[in-house]
CSV table of C-alpha atoms in Angstrom, one decimal:
chain,number,residue,atom,x,y,z
A,17,UNK,CA,-10.0,323.7,71.9
A,18,UNK,CA,-9.5,326.1,74.7
A,19,UNK,CA,-10.2,329.8,74.4
A,20,UNK,CA,-8.4,332.2,76.7
A,21,UNK,CA,-10.0,335.6,77.5
A,22,UNK,CA,-7.6,338.5,77.8
A,23,UNK,CA,-9.2,341.7,79.1
A,24,UNK,CA,-8.3,345.0,77.4
A,25,UNK,CA,-9.2,348.0,79.4
A,26,UNK,CA,-8.2,351.6,79.7
A,27,UNK,CA,-7.0,354.2,77.1
A,28,UNK,CA,-3.3,353.3,77.2
A,29,UNK,CA,-2.8,349.5,77.4
A,30,UNK,CA,0.5,348.0,78.3
A,31,UNK,CA,1.3,346.5,74.9
A,32,UNK,CA,4.4,344.4,75.8
A,33,UNK,CA,2.6,342.8,78.8
A,34,UNK,CA,-0.5,342.1,76.6
A,35,UNK,CA,1.6,340.5,73.9
A,36,UNK,CA,3.4,338.4,76.5
A,37,UNK,CA,0.0,337.2,77.7
A,38,UNK,CA,-1.0,336.4,74.1
A,39,UNK,CA,2.1,334.3,73.6
A,40,UNK,CA,1.4,332.4,76.8
A,41,UNK,CA,-2.3,331.8,75.9
A,42,UNK,CA,-1.3,330.8,72.3
A,43,UNK,CA,0.1,327.5,73.6
A,44,UNK,CA,-3.4,326.4,74.7
A,45,UNK,CA,-5.3,327.3,71.5
A,46,UNK,CA,-7.2,330.2,70.0
A,47,UNK,CA,-7.0,333.5,71.8
A,48,UNK,CA,-10.0,335.8,72.4
A,49,UNK,CA,-9.6,339.3,73.7
A,50,UNK,CA,-12.5,340.8,75.6
A,51,UNK,CA,-12.6,344.5,74.7
A,52,UNK,CA,-15.8,345.2,76.6
A,53,UNK,CA,-14.0,347.5,79.0
A,54,UNK,CA,-12.9,349.8,76.2
A,55,UNK,CA,-15.5,352.6,76.3
A,56,UNK,CA,-13.5,355.3,74.4
A,57,UNK,CA,-11.3,353.5,71.9
A,58,UNK,CA,-8.2,355.3,70.5
A,59,UNK,CA,-5.5,354.5,68.1
A,60,UNK,CA,-3.5,353.2,71.0
A,61,UNK,CA,-6.3,350.6,71.5
A,62,UNK,CA,-6.1,349.6,67.8
A,63,UNK,CA,-2.3,349.4,68.0
A,64,UNK,CA,-2.5,347.1,71.0
A,65,UNK,CA,-5.0,344.9,69.3
A,66,UNK,CA,-3.0,344.8,66.1
A,67,UNK,CA,0.2,343.8,68.0
A,68,UNK,CA,-1.7,341.2,70.0
A,69,UNK,CA,-3.1,339.7,66.8
A,70,UNK,CA,0.5,339.6,65.3
A,71,UNK,CA,1.8,337.9,68.4
A,72,UNK,CA,-0.9,335.2,68.1
A,73,UNK,CA,-0.4,334.9,64.3
A,74,UNK,CA,3.4,334.4,64.9
A,75,UNK,CA,2.5,331.3,67.0
A,76,UNK,CA,-0.1,330.1,64.4
A,77,UNK,CA,-3.0,330.8,66.7
A,78,UNK,CA,-6.3,332.5,65.7
A,79,UNK,CA,-7.0,335.7,67.5
A,80,UNK,CA,-10.4,337.4,67.8
A,81,UNK,CA,-11.9,340.4,69.6
A,82,UNK,CA,-15.2,340.1,71.5
A,83,UNK,CA,-17.3,342.7,73.4
A,84,UNK,CA,-16.3,345.5,71.1
A,85,UNK,CA,-18.4,348.7,71.3
A,86,UNK,CA,-19.8,350.1,68.1
A,87,UNK,CA,-17.1,352.8,68.2
A,88,UNK,CA,-14.3,350.2,68.5
A,89,UNK,CA,-15.9,348.1,65.8
A,90,UNK,CA,-16.0,351.2,63.5
A,91,UNK,CA,-12.4,352.1,64.2
A,92,UNK,CA,-11.2,348.6,63.6
A,93,UNK,CA,-13.0,348.5,60.2
A,94,UNK,CA,-11.7,351.9,59.4
A,95,UNK,CA,-8.1,350.8,59.8
A,96,UNK,CA,-8.6,347.5,58.0
A,97,UNK,CA,-8.7,345.2,61.1
A,98,UNK,CA,-12.4,344.3,61.0
A,99,UNK,CA,-11.4,340.6,60.5
A,100,UNK,CA,-10.4,340.5,64.2
A,101,UNK,CA,-14.1,340.8,65.1
A,102,UNK,CA,-15.0,337.6,63.4
A,103,UNK,CA,-15.3,334.4,65.4
A,104,UNK,CA,-12.8,331.6,64.4
A,105,UNK,CA,-15.6,329.2,63.3
A,106,UNK,CA,-17.1,331.9,61.0
A,107,UNK,CA,-13.9,332.4,59.0
A,108,UNK,CA,-13.9,331.2,55.5
A,109,UNK,CA,-11.5,328.5,54.6
A,110,UNK,CA,-8.5,329.6,52.5
A,111,UNK,CA,-9.4,329.8,48.8
A,112,UNK,CA,-7.6,327.4,46.5
A,113,UNK,CA,-7.1,327.7,42.8
A,114,UNK,CA,-9.1,325.1,41.0
A,115,UNK,CA,-8.2,324.4,37.4
A,116,UNK,CA,-10.4,322.5,35.1
A,117,UNK,CA,-8.9,320.5,32.3
A,118,UNK,CA,-10.8,319.9,29.2
A,119,UNK,CA,-10.4,316.5,27.5
A,120,UNK,CA,-9.0,318.1,24.3
A,121,UNK,CA,-6.5,320.5,26.0
A,122,UNK,CA,-2.9,319.8,25.0
A,123,UNK,CA,-0.4,319.1,27.8
A,124,UNK,CA,2.0,321.9,28.7
């Protein structure tokens, strides 16, 4: 499984170009965005990451963020996008409903 690193730098990222890169990288496997260059995260940074994650999800590809500063981590958690910081292998499997049947339960 190949992981592509997409660098996210600067205060005003080019969202359409980043999403296009995510779509290209999605063909080869999970996408990881290196946010180490983001020293002063803004809502524009969060918007870019959210749109990149949606582009990857549209193609059925996992998307994660690495190298996030504590400020970016806090901002992502604040807006409900903390899940982007988790590594793909650390994600929990989808929960399934398990029903138990007792021997004396009548059929429906």
